[in-house]
Structure formats: structure tokens, C-alpha cells
């Protein structure tokens, strides 16, 4: 029984204090019983017998108790409140600690709001339940016990009847308890869903506005809000019904007992004092019953809340240090990915693996790159290298040592990482950079910032390095965040530098400068870089080309071009679209050979192509912008010269990503022929430069070349049908 385990485990450290609390409660209980018993003695011994001395003794005893008992009760409550708040803080600390040691698969399958609700709602339920345990649980229980004993002593036949009838007042609560605990669980869940809505609204404000989803978002929130509200009403009604039914039953019971005992006193079977005391004690007894009846639902809540807390505490990290794990020595010879097959947890075990039979070896000091289309598994390779996940079969080896035999800390200590998405904590820039080396000196921090080409920018801020980054670094642009992240990785001065699209959010000049920095820093280090942009891998010692989770090719740039495989194709696609900065003016240029490969340009003469190229205009977009929206009338065709965009389609009040496009990809070609509505939305993920061609201009070309007009129509018709 989880509740019993909970009490046993969490109250154990406070057992001596609990004994004191029990003693104080016993005193309290004795005082509670003293009053009705005094009534009997007052009537039978003092009033009827006119015994003044007896009366004084009784009153003095009552007065003494009235002074001592409230003081001890107060002290007891203080003691107990201390225990409860310590237990609650222990629970919070254990949950947070657990979160720090769980591996990434947990975060992939868990909603933030669900975790937050465990920290807020469930903790609050446990706290509320524990806080009233002494006054609503322990005290009534003791009262119940003592008054039952005293009633038995006073008049056992009547007492037996009363005690047997008392549980009747639990009948109502008992019948309602199942429905009430169902409602309570439902309410908990609906609260967590509401939190999810709020969280999404806070995390994706730009996306919601760009898609005009405000009304849909409000609608969804309202629906959840109404559900929660009606569940709350229902739960409130059930709770008060439980309380009312219990107190109603008690009233009936008291009337019944008064009738019977009044009859007995009338007949002289019991004394008047006994009659009066019996009433008073029976009130205590029945109210204790009621308190317990009302305390019970709380116990259900504590148990439910604790269950959800325990679920989190019992999560086991999928990736954990082996008991015999040792610290990994600094890399001496090579990193090897040996025949690795890997699927993300939760993926269909019969489906295609995310990495399949990957075998790669990287010598110490080499600079290598993983390239390949979006979704080919590049970031996944790094996830295994950093041991965020363990492979399904095969192993990642450092100098022949399986990473599973090393401590995670010692593996990651050797690496400096810049992730695809740069995250900043809401702390100062200094603190964000110093994450790489907590005891870094001022000089080291500014040196790292200089190397990452961000020092001048920071120094020009009014607060300089003390500027707060805002939530998730929202005060800075994507490129600035990325440079701060680069400074963070450089400060660590790692022997292995790991970069995942580290320069994707930068403008071309900064990208060029930082790539030079990386080249300089790569000397004497191992550099493993993942990128879309082939222009930045030209000088790499080796390039690994991934395709759908497999290693398709590897070699140096020139070797791969000669092989005329996937890499050569990617290169052709990307190099056909170039972006350069001349005199501060960015300009994208399209190659005739690139244009010729386009299905709709097949058969178009070289002269026409050259003419067409001149009609393309360069357009720049910041990150997170909608380039065009699904349903808009289309009027231009775009070629991506720089950056990454995503293709989205509206679906069930949300948006589904169909694809990610990068340099050399194109979109919106249907608009060249007609102004039919766009069938998808294009949104920039990084700053982008596009070459665009407007329909009017293209139509002019068609007018010049009537011979290809038919053919183009044909190509479009087949595309529209697909
Ligand atoms: N946490 C995850 N859980 C389940 N599947 C995932 C997870 N992360 C990635 N995947 C899947 O694994 C595959 C490889 O993803 P990965 O992120 O390695 O691609 P990538 O080559 O880095 O692509 P990109 O260039 O877009 O960053 C994709 O099909 C992706 O959907
Ligand atoms: Mg990636």
C-alpha cells in the first residue's frame, strides 16, 4: 500500500518528534473528555448533593487544564507544521534531483506541464492532506477511542447501541467516495492539460500569430477551461454532499440517542448526571466520526498525489553509469563508431532504424564532418557520441573503451558542444558563457567571447557582460545566441570540439570569420562537425555522408566529387546557388547548370536560361518569418540560397512539418503558372536568403518561347496531380 509506505519512509526521520506530538495529543484528548465527565460530577456530586468543595475542585481542575492544554496544543501544531514542510521540501528536492539525472528519452516523451503539475498540484495535495492529519485524523481518532471507552463505562448497553449505529453516518460518504475520487483524478488531469495550453501559448507566440491561430488557441483553451470548471463544480458538489450526508446522519443519531437515554433517565434507570454526560460524550464520539469521514477523502488525495510524485521518483534513466564504470582517460588514438544500429526509444521496433550499421573511425586530431539531407541522422550520431543514448547494437569506443563502461561525466568533460538550437539560461551573459568553466577568470571569458566574434557586441551593451539573457535567451537574436553558445564551448578548451550546425544562424561574414576561428582552434584538437552547408567542409580531413541513417560515402571533398554519388549531387545543387557579399551588399547568384536540372526548365535553351537568371531577385528573411502562407495567392517562385526553411501544412488546428529545405532547394514553383492558392506554408528556421522569380516575368519568357509553353504546362499538370 503506497500510502503506508509513504508514511513509513518520510515520517521515519521525525519519529521522536512524532512521539512528542502523540503525547501532546493524548493530553488534549484527556482535556476533551474532562469536560463532559465534569458535567456528571457537577450534577451528581456537587449540584444535587450541594457539595461546594467538590465544585471548587472540579472548577480548579478545569481551569488548570484550560491553561496548560492550549499551550501544549500550540507547541504540538508548531512541531508538526515543521515536519510537514520538511517532508514537502524533501519531496521537491528529490523530484528535482531525479529530473537532473534522467536521460534524454524521458524529456522526449514527457510534457513540461505534466512535470510542473506534479511539482505544483500534486505537492499541494500532499501538503494539504498532511497538514490536517493531526487535527482531522489523529485527534478525532483518539477522541473517538476515549469517548467510546468512557461511554462503555457509563452505560454499556446504550454505548453499544450508539457505537453500532455510528458507522451509519459513513454510509453516505462511502457511497459517494468512488465518484468523488474519480472526479478528483479527472480534475488533476484537466488542470495539467490547461497548463499545457498555457505553456504552448508562451512557447510559440510567433508561430501562433503567423498562422492566425489565436482564435483556434483561445477556443481550445476555453474548451479545456470549461471542462475543468464543470469537473470542479461536480467535485465541490460531491464533497459537500458527503459532508452534509454525514452531518445529517449524526443529527438523526443524536436525536435517537437522546430519546432513548431520556426515556431511561425518566424511568430512573440512569442518573441525570449520566444522562447529561452521555449526551456530551456522544456528541464528541459522533463528531469524531464525522471528522474522520471528512478526513478520508483527503487521504485519497494524498495517496493520488503521492502516487504521481512517486512515478517521477521511480523513473529510471535509460542511460546510467554502470556500477563498475570508471573515468575515461583523455582520448589518445581514436573514436570509433562500431557497427551501430540505433532507434530512438518509443520507435516502432520493426520500423527503419534511425542509424543502421554505422561504422566510422575518427583519429585524434582529425577534423571531420557529417553531412547529409535533413533527417539522415547527423544529430543522432552526436547524441550517441555524447552518450545521450546508448546504441541498440554496436558500440561507441574511445581508444577501444566502450562508452558504457565509462562515467558519463568523464565522457562529456572531454567535449565542447555547440548544439543546433542554442539555449541561454535567464542569467547574465557572463554566467551563460562561464557554464563552460565555472571558475574561469575574467580574461578567459572575454578571450572566448572574442574568439566567438561576440565580444564587441557584448561590450557595447549598457550592462555589458552583466546583461540578462531573458527567458530562453529571448533578448538576443538567433545568431547572437549561437555565438554566445560558441564562446561557452570554446571557454571549456575541450580536446574534442563537437558542432551541430554551429554557424547556421549566422550571416555570411560572421560565418566565414567563425569558420576560420574553428579551423584555427581545430589544430591540436579533434573536431566533429555536422552541417548542411558543404562550403564549410571543403578543408575537412574526412567527410562522412549519411543517407537515411546509413553511411553512404566518405572521403575528402575532392574524392567525393569524383565518386559522383550523393555528395556530388548535393554539391552541385548547393554550388549552383551562391551567396556572396560584395561591398556590404548581399547578392545571390544562380547557375545556369542548376536551373537546367529543374524539371520545368527541361529543354529551355541556354540563351533563355541566361536571360531568366537575370530576372531573379535577392530577398532576405530573418529567422522565424513566414515567407508565404498556405491559402495565399501565389505570385513567385523561390530558390533557397542560404539558411533553412520548413514546409508546414495546417492540420487539426495545428501545423505539421512536411519537410525541411536548405541551400539549393526550391519552393513555390506552381505560382509561376497561375495564382492558385499556396498548398503549404513556408517558414524560415534560420536567417535566409532567397532568389525569387515573379510570375509576370516568367510569363514574359513563355511568350518569347511558345515552343516550350506546352511542355511546361505538361510538367505542371503532372505535379499538380501528385
Ligand atoms: N528524440 C527523438 N525521438 C524520436 N525520433 C527522433 C528524435 N530525434 C530525431 N528523431 C528522428 O531520427 C531521424 C534522424 O534525426 P536527426 O535529428 O539525427 O537528423 P539530422 O540529420 O540531424 O537532420 P537535420 O539536418 O534536420 O538536423 C529523423 O527521422 C528524426 O525524425
Ligand atoms: Mg540535426
XYZ file of C-alpha atoms and ligand atoms in Angstrom:
754
model
C 0.000 0.000 0.000
C 1.685 3.162 -1.240
C 0.274 5.415 1.468
C 1.589 3.250 4.259
C 4.986 3.140 2.592
C 4.887 6.886 2.233
C 4.229 7.452 5.932
C 6.797 4.872 6.939
C 9.503 6.292 4.698
C 9.015 10.009 5.045
C 7.979 10.245 8.704
C 10.686 7.924 9.968
C 13.351 10.612 10.451
C 10.957 12.507 12.693
C 9.860 9.617 14.904
C 10.947 11.204 18.213
C 9.108 14.387 17.443
C 6.104 12.302 16.441
C 6.105 10.673 19.868
C 6.028 14.118 21.487
C 3.155 15.061 19.188
C 1.294 11.924 20.194
C 1.793 12.725 23.909
C 0.530 16.275 23.429
C -2.463 14.919 21.568
C -3.211 12.498 24.388
C -3.219 15.432 26.795
C -5.563 17.313 24.515
C -7.774 14.282 24.292
C -7.897 13.913 28.072
C -8.970 17.539 28.323
C -11.717 16.968 25.795
C -13.027 14.075 27.821
C -12.653 16.007 31.058
C -15.440 18.472 30.194
C -18.303 16.002 29.742
C -17.079 13.988 32.729
C -17.089 17.202 34.808
C -20.753 17.634 33.903
C -21.571 14.307 35.520
C -19.629 15.086 38.678
C -21.006 18.635 38.816
C -24.592 17.402 38.629
C -24.450 14.192 40.607
C -21.820 15.069 43.262
C -21.750 18.880 43.542
C -25.114 20.272 42.496
C -27.525 17.559 43.680
C -25.510 16.903 46.853
C -24.779 20.652 47.312
C -21.074 19.914 47.846
C -19.201 23.215 47.473
C -15.733 21.749 47.962
C -16.315 19.230 45.195
C -17.462 22.016 42.917
C -14.303 24.033 43.574
C -12.067 21.054 42.906
C -13.817 20.358 39.598
C -13.584 24.006 38.511
C -9.920 24.285 39.556
C -9.042 21.182 37.566
C -10.830 22.601 34.535
C -9.063 25.955 34.903
C -5.643 24.289 35.173
C -6.294 22.272 32.028
C -7.563 25.344 30.221
C -4.163 26.966 30.820
C -1.890 24.024 30.082
C -3.645 22.273 27.234
C -3.873 25.135 24.681
C -0.169 25.850 25.214
C 0.861 22.248 24.571
C -1.502 22.038 21.591
C 0.018 25.132 20.084
C 3.510 23.747 20.574
C 2.390 20.442 19.029
C 0.947 22.176 15.960
C 4.147 24.139 15.502
C 6.230 20.983 15.758
C 4.018 19.168 13.283
C 3.920 22.016 10.751
C 7.726 21.916 10.773
C 7.732 18.210 9.995
C 5.239 18.621 7.140
C 7.117 21.433 5.487
C 10.374 19.487 5.743
C 8.798 16.412 4.188
C 7.371 18.517 1.362
C 10.704 20.166 0.731
C 12.411 16.749 0.705
C 9.908 15.542 -1.889
C 10.516 18.593 -4.083
C 14.274 18.246 -3.817
C 14.168 14.541 -4.670
C 11.955 15.178 -7.693
C 14.216 17.926 -8.999
C 17.312 15.846 -8.442
C 15.732 12.947 -10.256
C 14.999 15.219 -13.223
C 18.694 16.104 -13.432
C 19.779 12.501 -13.726
C 17.145 11.224 -16.120
C 18.333 10.708 -19.672
C 17.030 12.488 -22.745
C 14.460 9.866 -23.709
C 12.416 10.901 -20.679
C 12.309 14.503 -21.854
C 11.336 13.434 -25.358
C 8.224 11.634 -24.107
C 7.176 13.897 -21.235
C 5.183 17.112 -21.362
C 6.626 20.005 -19.403
C 3.207 20.858 -17.992
C 2.847 17.345 -16.649
C 6.048 17.697 -14.649
C 5.114 21.209 -13.486
C 1.754 19.934 -12.311
C 3.492 17.250 -10.269
C 5.531 19.986 -8.626
C 2.535 22.236 -8.010
C -0.822 20.419 -7.850
C 0.343 17.079 -6.515
C 2.726 18.533 -3.983
C -0.071 20.868 -2.855
C -2.497 17.953 -2.465
C 0.006 16.041 -0.340
C 0.795 19.122 1.697
C -2.874 19.919 2.349
C -3.585 16.338 3.334
C -0.596 16.082 5.658
C -1.239 19.479 7.235
C -4.640 18.432 8.577
C -3.600 14.904 9.543
C -3.172 15.677 13.238
C -6.242 17.844 13.733
C -8.573 15.918 11.420
C -7.084 12.461 11.609
C -5.116 11.705 14.749
C -7.086 13.839 17.228
C -10.570 12.605 16.201
C -9.232 9.061 16.250
C -8.016 9.466 19.846
C -11.234 11.243 20.853
C -13.270 8.522 19.291
C -11.386 5.878 21.177
C -11.532 7.575 24.581
C -15.170 8.636 24.344
C -16.124 5.116 23.321
C -14.363 3.726 26.414
C -15.967 6.308 28.715
C -19.406 5.688 27.235
C -18.958 1.976 27.843
C -18.073 2.662 31.467
C -21.036 4.988 31.928
C -23.747 2.828 30.423
C -22.570 -0.072 28.331
C -25.896 -1.078 26.772
C -26.611 2.390 25.465
C -22.990 2.793 24.458
C -23.009 -0.425 22.416
C -26.113 0.739 20.612
C -24.599 4.167 19.846
C -21.274 2.760 18.690
C -23.004 0.248 16.450
C -25.196 2.950 14.923
C -22.389 5.499 14.433
C -20.879 3.933 11.307
C -24.221 4.610 9.628
C -23.108 8.201 9.182
C -20.258 6.902 7.000
C -22.741 5.333 4.623
C -23.267 8.473 2.515
C -19.564 9.328 2.171
C -18.786 5.718 1.413
C -21.325 5.539 -1.412
C -20.007 8.784 -2.891
C -16.307 8.227 -2.356
C -15.624 6.373 -5.611
C -17.244 9.020 -7.753
C -15.514 11.728 -5.805
C -12.063 10.229 -6.182
C -12.694 9.753 -9.914
C -13.645 13.419 -10.177
C -10.594 14.394 -8.217
C -8.290 12.432 -10.544
C -10.044 13.928 -13.568
C -9.627 17.416 -12.184
C -5.919 16.802 -11.638
C -5.540 15.690 -15.243
C -7.557 18.571 -16.653
C -5.505 21.039 -14.658
C -2.373 19.611 -16.225
C -3.911 19.908 -19.731
C -4.776 23.518 -19.061
C -1.173 24.108 -18.046
C -0.077 22.552 -21.348
C -2.229 25.072 -23.255
C -0.691 27.940 -21.342
C 2.779 26.592 -21.850
C 2.304 26.241 -25.620
C 0.933 29.761 -25.828
C 4.030 31.016 -24.017
C 6.492 28.950 -26.036
C 5.240 29.648 -29.554
C 3.761 33.146 -29.672
C 5.266 33.915 -33.080
C 4.040 30.695 -34.656
C 0.510 31.198 -33.322
C 0.349 34.732 -34.717
C 1.965 33.866 -38.015
C -0.715 31.253 -38.633
C -3.541 33.381 -37.185
C -4.183 30.624 -34.709
C -5.211 32.953 -31.889
C -8.902 32.091 -32.211
C -8.221 28.375 -32.513
C -5.870 28.558 -29.495
C -8.401 30.501 -27.451
C -11.105 28.045 -28.486
C -9.046 25.068 -27.380
C -8.205 26.771 -24.104
C -11.856 27.646 -23.490
C -12.918 24.075 -24.092
C -10.380 22.790 -21.567
C -11.241 25.594 -19.172
C -14.938 24.730 -19.290
C -14.219 21.046 -18.783
C -12.112 21.861 -15.741
C -14.714 24.214 -14.413
C -17.538 21.685 -14.676
C -15.379 18.998 -13.067
C -14.576 21.423 -10.224
C -18.278 22.145 -9.716
C -19.066 18.450 -9.696
C -16.261 17.681 -7.264
C -17.323 20.549 -4.981
C -20.899 19.290 -5.017
C -19.860 15.703 -4.262
C -17.618 16.865 -1.412
C -20.331 18.921 0.203
C -22.852 16.128 -0.339
C -20.502 13.785 1.512
C -20.173 16.235 4.384
C -23.893 17.011 4.552
C -24.958 13.399 4.449
C -22.593 12.633 7.326
C -23.733 15.542 9.486
C -27.376 14.821 8.759
C -26.953 11.202 9.833
C -25.246 12.391 13.009
C -28.113 14.714 13.891
C -30.603 11.891 13.459
C -28.430 9.636 15.555
C -28.089 12.199 18.347
C -31.838 12.708 18.464
C -32.334 8.963 18.636
C -29.835 8.518 21.457
C -31.277 11.477 23.333
C -34.731 9.941 23.058
C -33.635 6.557 24.345
C -31.438 7.876 27.163
C -34.072 10.479 28.128
C -36.571 7.658 28.460
C -34.146 5.681 30.628
C -33.445 8.722 32.871
C -37.180 9.373 33.133
C -37.644 5.822 34.299
C -34.782 6.273 36.777
C -32.658 3.585 35.146
C -29.759 6.086 34.807
C -28.942 9.201 36.844
C -29.472 12.703 35.477
C -25.702 13.281 35.535
C -25.155 10.164 33.478
C -27.850 11.326 31.060
C -26.196 14.738 30.591
C -22.666 13.328 30.282
C -23.793 10.656 27.905
C -25.169 13.312 25.564
C -21.960 15.340 25.689
C -19.736 12.295 25.143
C -21.900 11.028 22.353
C -21.607 14.379 20.582
C -17.810 14.061 20.801
C -17.955 10.493 19.547
C -20.188 11.245 16.597
C -18.306 14.360 15.578
C -15.040 12.441 15.727
C -16.621 10.015 13.351
C -17.587 12.864 11.086
C -14.132 14.388 11.145
C -12.678 11.052 10.179
C -15.242 10.683 7.429
C -14.212 14.054 6.039
C -10.539 13.366 6.505
C -10.769 10.221 4.456
C -11.167 11.940 1.027
C -8.047 13.919 1.862
C -6.194 10.720 2.425
C -7.333 9.653 -1.035
C -5.898 12.883 -2.436
C -2.617 12.456 -0.585
C -2.404 8.955 -1.921
C -3.173 10.104 -5.500
C -0.698 12.974 -5.313
C 1.961 10.805 -3.793
C 1.407 8.206 -6.461
C 2.151 10.756 -9.206
C 5.166 12.078 -7.307
C 6.451 8.577 -6.858
C 6.012 7.868 -10.564
C 8.538 10.578 -11.245
C 10.855 9.468 -8.432
C 10.836 5.933 -9.770
C 11.757 6.877 -13.339
C 14.984 5.109 -14.175
C 17.437 6.822 -16.504
C 17.866 4.695 -19.636
C 21.472 5.828 -19.784
C 23.100 5.420 -16.386
C 26.635 4.916 -15.147
C 27.436 1.224 -14.787
C 28.356 0.229 -11.210
C 31.913 -0.573 -12.296
C 32.173 2.498 -14.561
C 35.496 4.293 -14.445
C 36.631 7.704 -15.617
C 37.518 7.840 -19.273
C 41.178 8.759 -19.844
C 41.870 11.610 -22.321
C 41.476 10.498 -25.929
C 44.776 9.057 -27.186
C 44.187 7.433 -30.561
C 40.688 7.298 -31.985
C 36.946 7.420 -31.542
C 35.183 4.528 -33.181
C 31.525 4.010 -34.015
C 31.483 0.234 -34.374
C 28.621 -1.220 -36.398
C 25.988 0.899 -34.699
C 22.284 0.371 -35.097
C 20.050 2.679 -33.168
C 16.387 3.571 -32.816
C 15.004 6.328 -30.613
C 13.137 4.864 -27.624
C 9.454 4.503 -28.370
C 10.049 3.988 -32.094
C 8.473 1.008 -33.815
C 10.970 -1.845 -33.229
C 10.093 -3.291 -36.637
C 10.475 0.081 -38.359
C 13.553 1.525 -40.009
C 16.343 2.296 -37.515
C 17.500 5.905 -37.179
C 21.063 4.688 -37.649
C 21.892 1.425 -39.371
C 25.188 -0.485 -39.248
C 27.152 2.716 -38.948
C 30.896 2.137 -38.850
C 33.114 5.202 -38.583
C 36.505 5.813 -37.050
C 37.873 9.254 -36.218
C 41.534 9.634 -35.342
C 42.642 12.009 -32.635
C 43.368 15.463 -34.081
C 41.288 14.952 -37.203
C 38.645 17.399 -38.383
C 35.697 15.510 -39.750
C 32.203 16.411 -40.872
C 28.928 14.541 -41.057
C 26.759 15.797 -43.886
C 23.533 14.598 -45.444
C 19.914 15.527 -46.018
C 17.658 16.641 -43.195
C 16.636 13.682 -41.042
C 19.516 11.495 -42.244
C 20.792 11.026 -38.676
C 23.559 13.602 -38.290
C 22.433 14.936 -34.913
C 21.719 11.365 -33.856
C 25.404 10.473 -34.359
C 26.307 13.284 -31.951
C 23.640 12.122 -29.472
C 25.416 8.767 -29.324
C 28.856 10.355 -29.147
C 27.761 12.403 -26.132
C 26.107 9.282 -24.773
C 22.684 10.859 -24.509
C 21.502 7.475 -25.760
C 23.042 4.025 -25.936
C 23.042 2.152 -29.248
C 20.748 -0.812 -29.794
C 23.664 -2.843 -31.102
C 27.308 -1.970 -31.705
C 29.275 0.453 -29.570
C 30.899 3.857 -29.415
C 34.521 3.344 -28.370
C 37.155 5.798 -27.159
C 40.557 4.137 -27.614
C 38.751 0.830 -27.518
C 36.842 1.606 -24.314
C 33.092 1.261 -24.681
C 31.390 4.461 -23.504
C 29.022 2.300 -21.482
C 31.966 1.374 -19.263
C 32.858 5.000 -18.576
C 31.170 7.571 -16.360
C 29.015 9.980 -18.335
C 30.648 12.960 -16.658
C 34.139 11.959 -17.788
C 32.952 11.427 -21.369
C 31.289 14.828 -21.641
C 34.129 16.594 -19.858
C 36.334 15.985 -22.873
C 33.944 17.660 -25.270
C 32.845 21.190 -26.014
C 29.493 21.212 -27.766
C 27.561 23.772 -29.779
C 24.052 22.490 -30.377
C 21.779 23.022 -33.338
C 19.490 25.093 -31.123
C 21.399 27.418 -28.820
C 19.825 27.801 -25.440
C 20.632 30.549 -22.969
C 19.596 30.483 -19.329
C 17.874 33.541 -17.964
C 21.070 34.699 -16.299
C 23.779 37.185 -17.234
C 25.839 36.694 -20.380
C 28.862 36.110 -18.168
C 27.107 33.288 -16.337
C 25.903 31.822 -19.609
C 29.412 31.691 -21.015
C 31.012 30.577 -17.732
C 28.818 27.469 -17.801
C 31.682 26.004 -19.832
C 34.115 26.525 -16.951
C 32.615 27.721 -13.661
C 35.932 29.004 -12.245
C 37.001 30.883 -15.381
C 38.780 34.217 -14.985
C 37.554 37.480 -16.491
C 40.301 37.267 -19.099
C 39.352 33.740 -20.163
C 35.716 34.739 -20.582
C 36.489 37.765 -22.748
C 39.006 35.748 -24.784
C 36.359 33.120 -25.506
C 33.855 35.829 -26.447
C 36.422 37.418 -28.768
C 37.099 34.109 -30.469
C 33.361 33.672 -30.975
C 33.168 37.195 -32.501
C 30.686 38.392 -29.882
C 32.875 40.395 -27.506
C 32.391 43.760 -29.267
C 28.649 43.332 -29.258
C 28.562 42.454 -25.539
C 30.938 45.246 -24.595
C 28.664 47.763 -26.357
C 25.625 46.759 -24.289
C 24.820 49.172 -21.413
C 25.278 46.378 -18.877
C 27.990 44.574 -20.829
C 28.643 41.064 -19.594
C 26.080 41.575 -16.812
C 23.179 41.840 -19.291
C 20.408 39.349 -18.560
C 19.622 36.992 -21.417
C 15.844 36.881 -20.873
C 13.843 33.698 -20.819
C 15.494 31.148 -23.142
C 17.789 33.948 -24.288
C 14.915 35.840 -25.919
C 16.715 39.202 -25.673
C 19.191 38.128 -28.350
C 18.924 37.153 -31.968
C 19.458 33.568 -33.069
C 22.927 34.432 -34.350
C 23.929 36.185 -31.132
C 22.705 33.262 -29.068
C 24.701 30.936 -31.250
C 27.867 32.979 -30.798
C 27.409 33.024 -27.028
C 26.983 29.254 -27.199
C 30.183 29.024 -29.227
C 32.028 31.135 -26.636
C 30.707 28.766 -23.954
C 32.100 25.744 -25.796
C 35.449 27.439 -26.501
C 35.900 28.522 -22.878
C 35.917 24.877 -21.892
C 39.024 24.458 -24.078
C 37.936 20.923 -24.923
C 40.095 18.346 -26.635
C 37.104 17.354 -28.762
C 35.015 20.082 -30.340
C 31.522 18.981 -31.359
C 29.493 21.273 -33.592
C 25.927 20.708 -34.777
C 25.116 23.302 -37.446
C 27.065 25.691 -35.255
C 27.045 28.513 -37.788
C 23.611 28.005 -39.334
C 22.077 31.126 -37.787
C 24.903 33.479 -38.709
C 25.225 35.953 -41.532
C 27.796 35.041 -44.198
C 30.570 37.362 -42.955
C 30.334 36.137 -39.381
C 30.038 32.574 -40.577
C 33.211 32.957 -42.574
C 35.033 34.554 -39.624
C 33.888 31.880 -37.197
C 34.752 29.087 -39.588
C 38.281 30.492 -39.692
C 38.262 30.538 -35.881
C 37.166 26.922 -35.824
C 39.882 25.991 -38.294
C 42.446 27.675 -36.059
C 41.040 26.056 -32.931
C 40.889 22.663 -34.591
C 44.684 22.467 -34.577
C 45.652 20.069 -31.808
C 42.040 19.058 -31.247
C 39.589 16.632 -32.678
C 36.727 18.439 -34.363
C 33.490 16.721 -35.261
C 31.126 18.926 -37.134
C 27.636 18.391 -38.505
C 26.421 20.657 -41.236
C 24.146 21.214 -44.186
C 26.471 23.670 -45.817
C 29.056 21.914 -47.893
C 31.044 25.106 -48.481
C 32.231 24.864 -44.871
C 33.555 21.295 -45.141
C 35.926 21.761 -48.090
C 39.040 21.561 -45.912
C 37.923 18.748 -43.642
C 40.200 15.729 -43.294
C 37.251 13.462 -43.897
C 33.606 13.883 -44.744
C 31.027 11.236 -43.834
C 27.882 11.360 -45.939
C 24.779 9.980 -44.245
C 21.656 8.965 -46.061
C 18.622 7.623 -44.199
C 20.694 6.512 -41.237
C 23.380 4.763 -43.288
C 26.899 5.803 -44.137
C 26.615 6.315 -47.888
C 30.083 7.655 -48.696
C 33.169 9.051 -47.047
C 36.359 10.750 -48.086
C 37.781 14.197 -48.758
C 35.844 16.767 -50.715
C 37.667 16.164 -53.998
C 37.432 12.387 -53.683
C 33.718 12.578 -53.032
C 33.171 14.841 -56.029
C 34.967 12.314 -58.227
C 32.844 9.496 -56.858
C 29.802 11.253 -58.381
C 27.478 9.962 -55.675
C 25.116 11.666 -53.251
C 27.729 14.161 -52.132
C 28.478 15.248 -55.676
C 24.756 15.780 -56.258
C 24.398 17.793 -53.061
C 27.409 19.825 -54.040
C 26.030 20.528 -57.471
C 22.713 21.601 -56.001
C 24.335 23.888 -53.438
C 27.109 25.312 -55.537
C 24.604 26.229 -58.252
C 23.173 28.751 -55.824
C 25.778 31.019 -54.346
C 25.525 33.869 -51.963
C 28.249 36.425 -51.643
C 28.713 39.799 -50.073
C 30.184 42.466 -52.296
C 30.778 45.893 -50.768
C 28.391 45.218 -47.917
C 25.669 44.273 -50.399
C 24.495 40.661 -50.242
C 23.763 39.082 -53.586
C 22.659 35.588 -54.502
C 23.518 34.150 -57.886
C 22.031 31.212 -59.703
C 23.982 28.984 -62.048
C 22.560 28.086 -65.449
C 23.524 24.458 -64.788
C 21.384 24.462 -61.644
C 18.399 25.896 -63.480
C 18.731 23.383 -66.281
C 18.329 20.496 -63.812
C 14.912 21.807 -62.794
C 12.202 19.588 -64.330
C 10.187 22.533 -65.549
C 13.163 24.016 -67.378
C 13.981 20.935 -69.392
C 14.595 21.784 -72.982
C 14.813 25.516 -72.413
C 17.589 26.992 -74.495
C 20.831 28.287 -72.950
C 20.099 31.857 -74.036
C 16.679 31.849 -72.422
C 18.118 30.417 -69.222
C 20.771 33.119 -69.087
C 18.046 35.708 -69.629
C 15.876 34.145 -66.926
C 18.678 34.194 -64.379
C 18.841 37.963 -64.658
C 15.190 38.217 -63.614
C 15.707 36.565 -60.239
C 15.784 38.995 -57.303
C 17.591 38.508 -53.981
C 15.291 38.544 -50.943
C 16.402 38.211 -47.307
C 14.299 36.885 -44.443
C 15.017 36.895 -40.726
C 14.641 33.677 -38.753
C 11.136 32.602 -37.750
C 9.328 34.511 -40.545
C 6.531 33.218 -42.714
C 7.712 33.586 -46.317
C 4.305 32.693 -47.637
C 1.244 31.161 -46.115
C -0.945 28.279 -47.131
C -4.021 29.655 -48.894
C -2.321 32.886 -50.078
C -2.478 33.594 -53.773
C 0.955 32.619 -55.114
C 2.915 35.018 -57.270
C 6.565 33.989 -57.048
C 8.945 31.041 -57.167
C 11.817 30.820 -54.670
C 15.243 29.225 -54.611
C 16.950 28.996 -51.229
C 20.475 30.408 -51.399
C 21.175 30.319 -47.664
C 19.545 29.097 -44.480
C 16.870 26.552 -43.688
C 13.098 26.754 -44.039
C 10.359 24.364 -43.062
C 7.332 23.396 -45.113
C 4.197 23.293 -42.981
C 0.660 22.209 -43.641
C -2.308 23.093 -41.445
C -3.818 20.143 -39.682
C -6.359 19.845 -36.825
C -5.794 23.365 -35.542
C -2.023 22.876 -35.598
C 0.681 22.713 -38.225
C 2.512 19.615 -39.413
C 6.035 19.834 -40.787
C 6.237 18.210 -44.192
C 9.887 18.888 -44.929
C 12.945 20.956 -44.168
C 14.640 22.666 -47.078
C 18.138 24.060 -47.280
C 20.552 25.704 -49.658
C 19.880 24.739 -53.262
C 16.285 23.646 -52.624
C 13.352 25.496 -54.167
C 9.657 26.027 -53.410
C 6.510 27.687 -54.704
C 7.071 26.749 -58.366
C 3.313 26.344 -59.027
C 2.953 30.113 -58.696
C 4.855 30.590 -61.943
C 1.863 29.375 -63.878
C -1.195 30.587 -62.007
C -2.201 32.432 -58.879
C -3.819 29.383 -57.334
C -3.589 29.327 -53.518
C -0.359 28.058 -51.950
C -0.744 24.478 -50.759
C 1.680 24.861 -47.834
C 3.265 27.458 -45.592
C 6.979 28.204 -45.755
C 8.630 29.483 -42.605
C 12.288 30.355 -42.102
C 14.081 28.463 -39.325
C 17.287 30.462 -39.661
C 18.016 33.767 -41.402
C 17.512 33.051 -45.088
C 18.442 34.452 -48.439
C 16.238 33.527 -51.378
C 16.275 34.113 -55.077
C 12.766 34.819 -56.244
C 11.195 34.920 -59.679
C 7.835 36.625 -60.160
C 5.150 35.147 -62.348
C 4.763 38.200 -64.609
C 8.406 37.993 -65.595
C 8.222 34.271 -66.154
C 5.084 34.646 -68.269
C 7.021 37.075 -70.444
C 9.594 34.351 -71.021
C 6.870 31.949 -72.012
C 5.558 34.421 -74.513
C 9.051 34.541 -76.052
C 9.331 30.767 -76.283
C 5.952 29.391 -77.326
C 7.564 26.058 -78.199
C 8.198 25.138 -74.592
C 4.965 26.562 -73.272
C 3.101 23.289 -73.860
C 5.841 21.233 -72.265
C 5.892 23.367 -69.150
C 2.139 23.124 -68.828
C 2.534 19.378 -69.024
C 5.151 19.280 -66.234
C 2.948 21.451 -64.030
C -0.159 19.393 -64.687
C 1.635 16.227 -63.563
C 2.962 17.998 -60.434
C -0.448 19.389 -59.568
C -1.902 15.909 -59.814
C 0.667 14.414 -57.427
N 14.113 12.430 -29.877
C 13.728 11.763 -30.966
N 12.784 10.804 -30.853
C 12.387 10.104 -31.940
N 12.864 10.282 -33.163
C 13.800 11.217 -33.351
C 14.274 12.015 -32.260
N 15.200 12.860 -32.736
C 15.295 12.614 -34.057
N 14.474 11.628 -34.442
C 14.348 11.044 -35.798
O 15.580 10.495 -36.164
C 15.899 10.771 -37.515
C 17.247 11.445 -37.615
O 17.161 12.686 -36.935
P 18.396 13.674 -36.782
O 17.978 14.726 -35.843
O 19.611 12.892 -36.453
O 18.503 14.256 -38.257
P 19.547 15.321 -38.813
O 20.315 14.617 -39.866
O 20.292 15.943 -37.701
O 18.543 16.349 -39.503
P 18.622 17.955 -39.546
O 19.553 18.284 -40.638
O 17.229 18.341 -39.907
O 19.057 18.439 -38.219
C 14.754 11.615 -38.054
O 13.920 10.767 -38.801
C 14.035 12.107 -36.819
O 12.659 12.187 -37.061
Mg 20.215 17.831 -36.789
